């Protein structure tokens, strides 16, 4: 998702590219201008486009676009770049959610199985929903996480028990694919509180920079923190809905 949008050029890079090429491309995920919903000026995405243009031309693509209810709303096909950009335009229409301001609290779900099978997969929903929460706000994340972390390197880094700043510094100095999930969680947890309702235990939740929550006390605690008139959004399919502040 740091490539901005799926589809199109990703059939080649990372699709059929070598590991070294993929890793070098993904190292740019922390560069300015790189992030979900952005392709113009996104260095990581632009390198993917360059890979198709210079090394492995695509003759035809067929991509599907779904809405937040998981219904396919359009199928785009044809020239790999033009059809892909058409798909982006459709995605924006159905899955960009305009908001007038960022809220105190965002209640979100990754969308159920298999999107919340582990934190490695479910994290995308947190990343997208964070666009709707204000600094100092709270994300209340519902994700089963039946398989825990979901990636060996991610878990190894988490179990080091580093602070937010230590994770950010370590990852910046030594890019490791898999550890990028902990890097993003550390960045996010510096900006807001993440309450996690899942199968994950209290210790694993803490190591992922989340606080395991009990639903019986969640709402009262939010009222105590922000007042009875706190602002909020509810995003049931947070992995495919991108809040956009207007």
PDB file of C-alpha atoms in Angstrom:
ATOM      1  CA  UNK A   1       0.000   0.000   0.000  1.00  0.00           C
ATOM      2  CA  UNK A   2       2.999   2.319   0.267  1.00  0.00           C
ATOM      3  CA  UNK A   3       3.023   2.129  -3.550  1.00  0.00           C
ATOM      4  CA  UNK A   4      -0.163   4.203  -3.503  1.00  0.00           C
ATOM      5  CA  UNK A   5      -2.486   1.759  -5.247  1.00  0.00           C
ATOM      6  CA  UNK A   6      -2.386  -1.888  -6.258  1.00  0.00           C
ATOM      7  CA  UNK A   7      -2.633  -3.194  -9.802  1.00  0.00           C
ATOM      8  CA  UNK A   8      -0.988  -2.257 -13.079  1.00  0.00           C
ATOM      9  CA  UNK A   9       2.783  -2.046 -12.797  1.00  0.00           C
ATOM     10  CA  UNK A  10       2.838  -4.226  -9.673  1.00  0.00           C
ATOM     11  CA  UNK A  11       2.353  -7.277 -11.900  1.00  0.00           C
ATOM     12  CA  UNK A  12       6.031  -6.839 -12.765  1.00  0.00           C
ATOM     13  CA  UNK A  13       7.528  -5.158  -9.694  1.00  0.00           C
ATOM     14  CA  UNK A  14       7.177  -6.804  -7.247  1.00  0.00           C
ATOM     15  CA  UNK A  15       5.194  -9.454  -9.180  1.00  0.00           C
ATOM     16  CA  UNK A  16       7.956 -11.248 -11.096  1.00  0.00           C
ATOM     17  CA  UNK A  17      11.009  -9.274  -9.962  1.00  0.00           C
ATOM     18  CA  UNK A  18      13.971 -10.744  -8.109  1.00  0.00           C
ATOM     19  CA  UNK A  19      14.233 -10.489  -4.336  1.00  0.00           C
ATOM     20  CA  UNK A  20      17.071  -7.941  -4.408  1.00  0.00           C
ATOM     21  CA  UNK A  21      15.114  -5.693  -6.760  1.00  0.00           C
ATOM     22  CA  UNK A  22      11.996  -5.915  -4.598  1.00  0.00           C
ATOM     23  CA  UNK A  23      13.933  -5.160  -1.403  1.00  0.00           C
ATOM     24  CA  UNK A  24      15.696  -2.161  -2.945  1.00  0.00           C
ATOM     25  CA  UNK A  25      12.359  -0.838  -4.164  1.00  0.00           C
ATOM     26  CA  UNK A  26      10.674  -1.314  -0.802  1.00  0.00           C
ATOM     27  CA  UNK A  27      13.481   0.509   1.000  1.00  0.00           C
ATOM     28  CA  UNK A  28      11.895   3.693  -0.322  1.00  0.00           C
ATOM     29  CA  UNK A  29       8.748   3.138   1.749  1.00  0.00           C
ATOM     30  CA  UNK A  30       9.893   5.752   4.275  1.00  0.00           C
ATOM     31  CA  UNK A  31      10.755   8.382   1.639  1.00  0.00           C
ATOM     32  CA  UNK A  32       8.765  11.647   1.475  1.00  0.00           C
ATOM     33  CA  UNK A  33       5.709  11.410  -0.766  1.00  0.00           C
ATOM     34  CA  UNK A  34       5.407   7.635  -0.421  1.00  0.00           C
ATOM     35  CA  UNK A  35       2.111   6.362   0.963  1.00  0.00           C
ATOM     36  CA  UNK A  36      -1.312   4.981   0.293  1.00  0.00           C
ATOM     37  CA  UNK A  37      -3.493   6.873  -2.162  1.00  0.00           C
ATOM     38  CA  UNK A  38      -0.516   8.643  -3.755  1.00  0.00           C
ATOM     39  CA  UNK A  39       1.132   7.747  -7.078  1.00  0.00           C
ATOM     40  CA  UNK A  40       2.248  11.061  -8.562  1.00  0.00           C
ATOM     41  CA  UNK A  41       5.526  11.954  -6.890  1.00  0.00           C
ATOM     42  CA  UNK A  42       5.631   8.581  -5.125  1.00  0.00           C
ATOM     43  CA  UNK A  43       9.202   7.411  -5.799  1.00  0.00           C
ATOM     44  CA  UNK A  44       8.439   3.803  -4.942  1.00  0.00           C
ATOM     45  CA  UNK A  45       5.538   3.637  -7.407  1.00  0.00           C
ATOM     46  CA  UNK A  46       7.432   5.549 -10.075  1.00  0.00           C
ATOM     47  CA  UNK A  47      10.243   2.982  -9.972  1.00  0.00           C
ATOM     48  CA  UNK A  48       7.642   0.247 -10.535  1.00  0.00           C
ATOM     49  CA  UNK A  49       6.384   2.131 -13.587  1.00  0.00           C
ATOM     50  CA  UNK A  50       9.959   2.486 -14.834  1.00  0.00           C
ATOM     51  CA  UNK A  51      10.525  -1.263 -14.444  1.00  0.00           C
ATOM     52  CA  UNK A  52       7.640  -1.987 -16.813  1.00  0.00           C
ATOM     53  CA  UNK A  53       8.613   0.681 -19.325  1.00  0.00           C
ATOM     54  CA  UNK A  54      12.314  -0.209 -19.526  1.00  0.00           C
ATOM     55  CA  UNK A  55      12.663  -3.879 -18.685  1.00  0.00           C
ATOM     56  CA  UNK A  56       9.468  -5.890 -18.943  1.00  0.00           C
ATOM     57  CA  UNK A  57       6.693  -4.312 -21.032  1.00  0.00           C
ATOM     58  CA  UNK A  58       3.160  -5.480 -20.332  1.00  0.00           C
ATOM     59  CA  UNK A  59       0.895  -5.901 -23.340  1.00  0.00           C
ATOM     60  CA  UNK A  60      -2.402  -6.163 -21.497  1.00  0.00           C
ATOM     61  CA  UNK A  61      -3.766  -6.064 -17.939  1.00  0.00           C
ATOM     62  CA  UNK A  62      -7.065  -6.975 -16.340  1.00  0.00           C
ATOM     63  CA  UNK A  63      -7.703  -5.487 -12.887  1.00  0.00           C
ATOM     64  CA  UNK A  64     -10.795  -5.551 -10.678  1.00  0.00           C
ATOM     65  CA  UNK A  65     -11.951  -2.748  -8.394  1.00  0.00           C
ATOM     66  CA  UNK A  66     -14.163  -3.522  -5.399  1.00  0.00           C
ATOM     67  CA  UNK A  67     -16.107  -1.277  -3.052  1.00  0.00           C
ATOM     68  CA  UNK A  68     -16.217  -1.329   0.744  1.00  0.00           C
ATOM     69  CA  UNK A  69     -18.858  -4.079   0.622  1.00  0.00           C
ATOM     70  CA  UNK A  70     -16.446  -6.308  -1.336  1.00  0.00           C
ATOM     71  CA  UNK A  71     -18.541  -6.041  -4.501  1.00  0.00           C
ATOM     72  CA  UNK A  72     -16.675  -5.744  -7.786  1.00  0.00           C
ATOM     73  CA  UNK A  73     -17.784  -2.400  -9.179  1.00  0.00           C
ATOM     74  CA  UNK A  74     -15.603  -2.277 -12.264  1.00  0.00           C
ATOM     75  CA  UNK A  75     -13.197  -4.362 -14.308  1.00  0.00           C
ATOM     76  CA  UNK A  76     -10.563  -2.417 -16.238  1.00  0.00           C
ATOM     77  CA  UNK A  77      -8.517  -3.901 -19.049  1.00  0.00           C
ATOM     78  CA  UNK A  78      -6.204  -2.822 -21.830  1.00  0.00           C
ATOM     79  CA  UNK A  79      -2.974  -0.836 -21.853  1.00  0.00           C
ATOM     80  CA  UNK A  80      -1.220  -1.488 -18.546  1.00  0.00           C
ATOM     81  CA  UNK A  81      -0.830   2.178 -17.602  1.00  0.00           C
ATOM     82  CA  UNK A  82      -4.045   3.678 -18.960  1.00  0.00           C
ATOM     83  CA  UNK A  83      -6.275   0.901 -17.612  1.00  0.00           C
ATOM     84  CA  UNK A  84      -4.524   1.059 -14.243  1.00  0.00           C
ATOM     85  CA  UNK A  85      -5.141   4.818 -13.971  1.00  0.00           C
ATOM     86  CA  UNK A  86      -8.793   4.229 -14.855  1.00  0.00           C
ATOM     87  CA  UNK A  87      -8.934   1.716 -12.018  1.00  0.00           C
ATOM     88  CA  UNK A  88      -7.477   4.295  -9.638  1.00  0.00           C
ATOM     89  CA  UNK A  89     -10.146   6.810 -10.638  1.00  0.00           C
ATOM     90  CA  UNK A  90     -12.841   4.221  -9.923  1.00  0.00           C
ATOM     91  CA  UNK A  91     -11.291   3.296  -6.577  1.00  0.00           C
ATOM     92  CA  UNK A  92     -11.262   6.943  -5.548  1.00  0.00           C
ATOM     93  CA  UNK A  93     -14.952   7.240  -6.411  1.00  0.00           C
ATOM     94  CA  UNK A  94     -16.047   4.240  -4.351  1.00  0.00           C
ATOM     95  CA  UNK A  95     -13.489   3.981  -1.550  1.00  0.00           C
ATOM     96  CA  UNK A  96     -12.265   7.467  -0.714  1.00  0.00           C
ATOM     97  CA  UNK A  97     -14.352   8.729   2.203  1.00  0.00           C
ATOM     98  CA  UNK A  98     -14.381  12.524   2.524  1.00  0.00           C
ATOM     99  CA  UNK A  99     -14.306  13.801   6.111  1.00  0.00           C
ATOM    100  CA  UNK A 100     -14.680  17.372   7.330  1.00  0.00           C
ATOM    101  CA  UNK A 101     -12.212  16.952  10.188  1.00  0.00           C
ATOM    102  CA  UNK A 102     -10.240  14.343  12.078  1.00  0.00           C
ATOM    103  CA  UNK A 103     -11.991  12.745  15.046  1.00  0.00           C
ATOM    104  CA  UNK A 104     -11.099  12.021  18.657  1.00  0.00           C
ATOM    105  CA  UNK A 105     -11.824   8.323  18.168  1.00  0.00           C
ATOM    106  CA  UNK A 106     -11.998   5.932  15.225  1.00  0.00           C
ATOM    107  CA  UNK A 107     -13.592   2.501  15.651  1.00  0.00           C
ATOM    108  CA  UNK A 108     -12.335   0.193  12.928  1.00  0.00           C
ATOM    109  CA  UNK A 109     -12.198  -3.368  11.714  1.00  0.00           C
ATOM    110  CA  UNK A 110      -9.880  -4.922   9.158  1.00  0.00           C
ATOM    111  CA  UNK A 111     -12.951  -6.541   7.610  1.00  0.00           C
ATOM    112  CA  UNK A 112     -12.858 -10.002   9.162  1.00  0.00           C
ATOM    113  CA  UNK A 113     -11.172 -13.183   7.961  1.00  0.00           C
ATOM    114  CA  UNK A 114      -8.721 -13.433   6.230  1.00  0.00           C
ATOM    115  CA  UNK A 115      -7.869  -9.729   6.467  1.00  0.00           C
ATOM    116  CA  UNK A 116      -7.418  -9.916  10.238  1.00  0.00           C
ATOM    117  CA  UNK A 117      -5.747 -13.328  10.437  1.00  0.00           C
ATOM    118  CA  UNK A 118      -2.595 -11.693  11.821  1.00  0.00           C
ATOM    119  CA  UNK A 119      -1.238  -8.227  12.499  1.00  0.00           C
ATOM    120  CA  UNK A 120       1.002  -8.367   9.445  1.00  0.00           C
ATOM    121  CA  UNK A 121      -2.132  -8.425   7.271  1.00  0.00           C
ATOM    122  CA  UNK A 122      -4.470  -6.421   9.500  1.00  0.00           C
ATOM    123  CA  UNK A 123      -2.071  -3.520   9.957  1.00  0.00           C
ATOM    124  CA  UNK A 124      -3.103  -2.044   6.612  1.00  0.00           C
ATOM    125  CA  UNK A 125      -6.500  -1.182   8.107  1.00  0.00           C
ATOM    126  CA  UNK A 126      -4.844   0.727  10.956  1.00  0.00           C
ATOM    127  CA  UNK A 127      -2.605   2.561   8.526  1.00  0.00           C
ATOM    128  CA  UNK A 128      -5.559   3.707   6.417  1.00  0.00           C
ATOM    129  CA  UNK A 129      -7.898   4.543   9.304  1.00  0.00           C
ATOM    130  CA  UNK A 130      -5.214   6.656  10.969  1.00  0.00           C
ATOM    131  CA  UNK A 131      -5.989   9.308   8.345  1.00  0.00           C
ATOM    132  CA  UNK A 132      -9.231   9.969  10.243  1.00  0.00           C
ATOM    133  CA  UNK A 133      -7.923  10.354  13.809  1.00  0.00           C
ATOM    134  CA  UNK A 134      -6.460  13.522  15.260  1.00  0.00           C
ATOM    135  CA  UNK A 135      -3.089  13.687  17.043  1.00  0.00           C
ATOM    136  CA  UNK A 136      -3.685  12.519  20.602  1.00  0.00           C
ATOM    137  CA  UNK A 137      -6.769  10.580  19.519  1.00  0.00           C
ATOM    138  CA  UNK A 138      -7.574   6.883  19.853  1.00  0.00           C
ATOM    139  CA  UNK A 139      -7.950   4.047  17.363  1.00  0.00           C
ATOM    140  CA  UNK A 140     -10.133   1.187  18.627  1.00  0.00           C
ATOM    141  CA  UNK A 141      -9.100  -1.755  16.476  1.00  0.00           C
ATOM    142  CA  UNK A 142     -11.161  -4.948  16.152  1.00  0.00           C
ATOM    143  CA  UNK A 143      -9.034  -7.747  14.660  1.00  0.00           C
ATOM    144  CA  UNK A 144      -8.997 -11.430  15.587  1.00  0.00           C
ATOM    145  CA  UNK A 145      -5.258 -12.005  14.950  1.00  0.00           C
ATOM    146  CA  UNK A 146      -5.646 -15.782  15.239  1.00  0.00           C
ATOM    147  CA  UNK A 147      -2.098 -16.217  13.898  1.00  0.00           C
ATOM    148  CA  UNK A 148      -0.545 -13.457  15.989  1.00  0.00           C
ATOM    149  CA  UNK A 149       2.197 -11.471  14.306  1.00  0.00           C
ATOM    150  CA  UNK A 150       2.121 -13.293  10.965  1.00  0.00           C
ATOM    151  CA  UNK A 151       5.760 -12.731   9.999  1.00  0.00           C
ATOM    152  CA  UNK A 152       8.982 -14.034  11.553  1.00  0.00           C
ATOM    153  CA  UNK A 153      11.014 -10.827  11.253  1.00  0.00           C
ATOM    154  CA  UNK A 154       8.112  -8.706  12.493  1.00  0.00           C
ATOM    155  CA  UNK A 155       7.791 -10.902  15.585  1.00  0.00           C
ATOM    156  CA  UNK A 156      11.554 -11.016  16.199  1.00  0.00           C
ATOM    157  CA  UNK A 157      11.792  -7.242  16.178  1.00  0.00           C
ATOM    158  CA  UNK A 158       8.711  -6.854  18.379  1.00  0.00           C
ATOM    159  CA  UNK A 159      10.096  -9.255  20.987  1.00  0.00           C
ATOM    160  CA  UNK A 160      13.177  -7.090  21.415  1.00  0.00           C
ATOM    161  CA  UNK A 161      10.924  -4.830  23.465  1.00  0.00           C
ATOM    162  CA  UNK A 162      12.230  -1.611  21.949  1.00  0.00           C
ATOM    163  CA  UNK A 163      10.686   1.800  22.508  1.00  0.00           C
ATOM    164  CA  UNK A 164       8.988   3.724  19.706  1.00  0.00           C
ATOM    165  CA  UNK A 165      12.096   5.787  19.023  1.00  0.00           C
ATOM    166  CA  UNK A 166      14.403   2.766  19.190  1.00  0.00           C
ATOM    167  CA  UNK A 167      12.338   0.928  16.569  1.00  0.00           C
ATOM    168  CA  UNK A 168      12.276   3.952  14.274  1.00  0.00           C
ATOM    169  CA  UNK A 169      16.028   4.477  14.616  1.00  0.00           C
ATOM    170  CA  UNK A 170      16.865   0.781  14.149  1.00  0.00           C
ATOM    171  CA  UNK A 171      14.686   0.416  11.067  1.00  0.00           C
ATOM    172  CA  UNK A 172      15.976   3.631   9.508  1.00  0.00           C
ATOM    173  CA  UNK A 173      19.550   2.408   9.973  1.00  0.00           C
ATOM    174  CA  UNK A 174      18.918  -1.192   8.888  1.00  0.00           C
ATOM    175  CA  UNK A 175      15.968  -1.836   6.562  1.00  0.00           C
ATOM    176  CA  UNK A 176      14.461  -5.268   7.152  1.00  0.00           C
ATOM    177  CA  UNK A 177      11.380  -6.377   5.274  1.00  0.00           C
ATOM    178  CA  UNK A 178       8.836  -7.522   7.845  1.00  0.00           C
ATOM    179  CA  UNK A 179      10.163  -5.100  10.443  1.00  0.00           C
ATOM    180  CA  UNK A 180       8.470  -2.319   8.504  1.00  0.00           C
ATOM    181  CA  UNK A 181       5.175  -3.266  10.167  1.00  0.00           C
ATOM    182  CA  UNK A 182       6.631  -2.560  13.602  1.00  0.00           C
ATOM    183  CA  UNK A 183       8.143   0.657  12.263  1.00  0.00           C
ATOM    184  CA  UNK A 184       4.725   1.884  11.116  1.00  0.00           C
ATOM    185  CA  UNK A 185       3.085   0.823  14.388  1.00  0.00           C
ATOM    186  CA  UNK A 186       5.757   2.683  16.365  1.00  0.00           C
ATOM    187  CA  UNK A 187       5.225   5.824  14.303  1.00  0.00           C
ATOM    188  CA  UNK A 188       1.459   5.615  14.668  1.00  0.00           C
ATOM    189  CA  UNK A 189       1.537   4.917  18.414  1.00  0.00           C
ATOM    190  CA  UNK A 190       3.589   8.073  18.932  1.00  0.00           C
ATOM    191  CA  UNK A 191       0.701  10.062  17.469  1.00  0.00           C
ATOM    192  CA  UNK A 192      -2.305   8.319  19.019  1.00  0.00           C
ATOM    193  CA  UNK A 193      -3.432   5.497  21.314  1.00  0.00           C
ATOM    194  CA  UNK A 194      -4.206   2.109  19.750  1.00  0.00           C
ATOM    195  CA  UNK A 195      -6.712  -0.018  21.674  1.00  0.00           C
ATOM    196  CA  UNK A 196      -6.743  -3.596  20.390  1.00  0.00           C
ATOM    197  CA  UNK A 197      -9.623  -6.045  20.796  1.00  0.00           C
ATOM    198  CA  UNK A 198      -8.316  -9.423  19.620  1.00  0.00           C
ATOM    199  CA  UNK A 199      -7.043 -12.861  20.577  1.00  0.00           C
ATOM    200  CA  UNK A 200      -3.592 -11.395  21.128  1.00  0.00           C
ATOM    201  CA  UNK A 201      -2.486 -11.423  24.740  1.00  0.00           C
ATOM    202  CA  UNK A 202      -1.683  -8.343  26.765  1.00  0.00           C
ATOM    203  CA  UNK A 203       2.084  -8.740  26.331  1.00  0.00           C
ATOM    204  CA  UNK A 204       1.965  -9.281  22.566  1.00  0.00           C
ATOM    205  CA  UNK A 205      -0.405  -6.337  22.232  1.00  0.00           C
ATOM    206  CA  UNK A 206       2.062  -4.159  24.142  1.00  0.00           C
ATOM    207  CA  UNK A 207       4.986  -5.330  22.010  1.00  0.00           C
ATOM    208  CA  UNK A 208       3.016  -4.189  18.947  1.00  0.00           C
ATOM    209  CA  UNK A 209       2.490  -0.770  20.582  1.00  0.00           C
ATOM    210  CA  UNK A 210      -1.185  -1.478  21.287  1.00  0.00           C
ATOM    211  CA  UNK A 211      -3.199  -1.677  24.489  1.00  0.00           C
ATOM    212  CA  UNK A 212      -5.375  -4.763  24.856  1.00  0.00           C
ATOM    213  CA  UNK A 213      -8.872  -3.525  25.600  1.00  0.00           C
ATOM    214  CA  UNK A 214     -11.937  -4.846  27.368  1.00  0.00           C
ATOM    215  CA  UNK A 215     -15.146  -3.737  25.676  1.00  0.00           C
ATOM    216  CA  UNK A 216     -16.937  -3.317  28.987  1.00  0.00           C
ATOM    217  CA  UNK A 217     -14.678  -0.401  29.881  1.00  0.00           C
ATOM    218  CA  UNK A 218     -13.684   0.962  26.477  1.00  0.00           C
ATOM    219  CA  UNK A 219     -16.541   3.411  25.992  1.00  0.00           C
ATOM    220  CA  UNK A 220     -16.494   4.720  29.598  1.00  0.00           C
ATOM    221  CA  UNK A 221     -12.721   5.223  29.348  1.00  0.00           C
ATOM    222  CA  UNK A 222     -13.114   7.177  26.107  1.00  0.00           C
ATOM    223  CA  UNK A 223     -15.757   9.377  27.728  1.00  0.00           C
ATOM    224  CA  UNK A 224     -13.420  10.024  30.638  1.00  0.00           C
ATOM    225  CA  UNK A 225     -10.614  10.913  28.256  1.00  0.00           C
ATOM    226  CA  UNK A 226     -12.451  13.058  25.691  1.00  0.00           C
ATOM    227  CA  UNK A 227     -15.799  13.920  27.280  1.00  0.00           C
ATOM    228  CA  UNK A 228     -19.318  12.740  26.496  1.00  0.00           C
ATOM    229  CA  UNK A 229     -19.456  14.623  23.203  1.00  0.00           C
ATOM    230  CA  UNK A 230     -16.272  13.143  21.726  1.00  0.00           C
ATOM    231  CA  UNK A 231     -16.191  12.936  17.931  1.00  0.00           C
ATOM    232  CA  UNK A 232     -15.815   9.569  16.217  1.00  0.00           C
ATOM    233  CA  UNK A 233     -15.960   7.577  13.004  1.00  0.00           C
ATOM    234  CA  UNK A 234     -16.822   3.913  12.494  1.00  0.00           C
ATOM    235  CA  UNK A 235     -15.042   2.118   9.629  1.00  0.00           C
ATOM    236  CA  UNK A 236     -16.080  -1.561   9.284  1.00  0.00           C
ATOM    237  CA  UNK A 237     -13.880  -2.201   6.214  1.00  0.00           C
ATOM    238  CA  UNK A 238     -10.888  -0.066   7.094  1.00  0.00           C
ATOM    239  CA  UNK A 239      -8.537  -1.966   4.795  1.00  0.00           C
ATOM    240  CA  UNK A 240     -10.217  -0.645   1.649  1.00  0.00           C
ATOM    241  CA  UNK A 241     -11.697   2.694   2.745  1.00  0.00           C
ATOM    242  CA  UNK A 242      -9.395   5.703   2.796  1.00  0.00           C
ATOM    243  CA  UNK A 243     -10.541   8.770   4.768  1.00  0.00           C
ATOM    244  CA  UNK A 244      -9.649  12.005   2.999  1.00  0.00           C
ATOM    245  CA  UNK A 245      -9.879  15.295   4.865  1.00  0.00           C
ATOM    246  CA  UNK A 246     -11.457  18.020   2.749  1.00  0.00           C
TER     247      UNK A 246
END
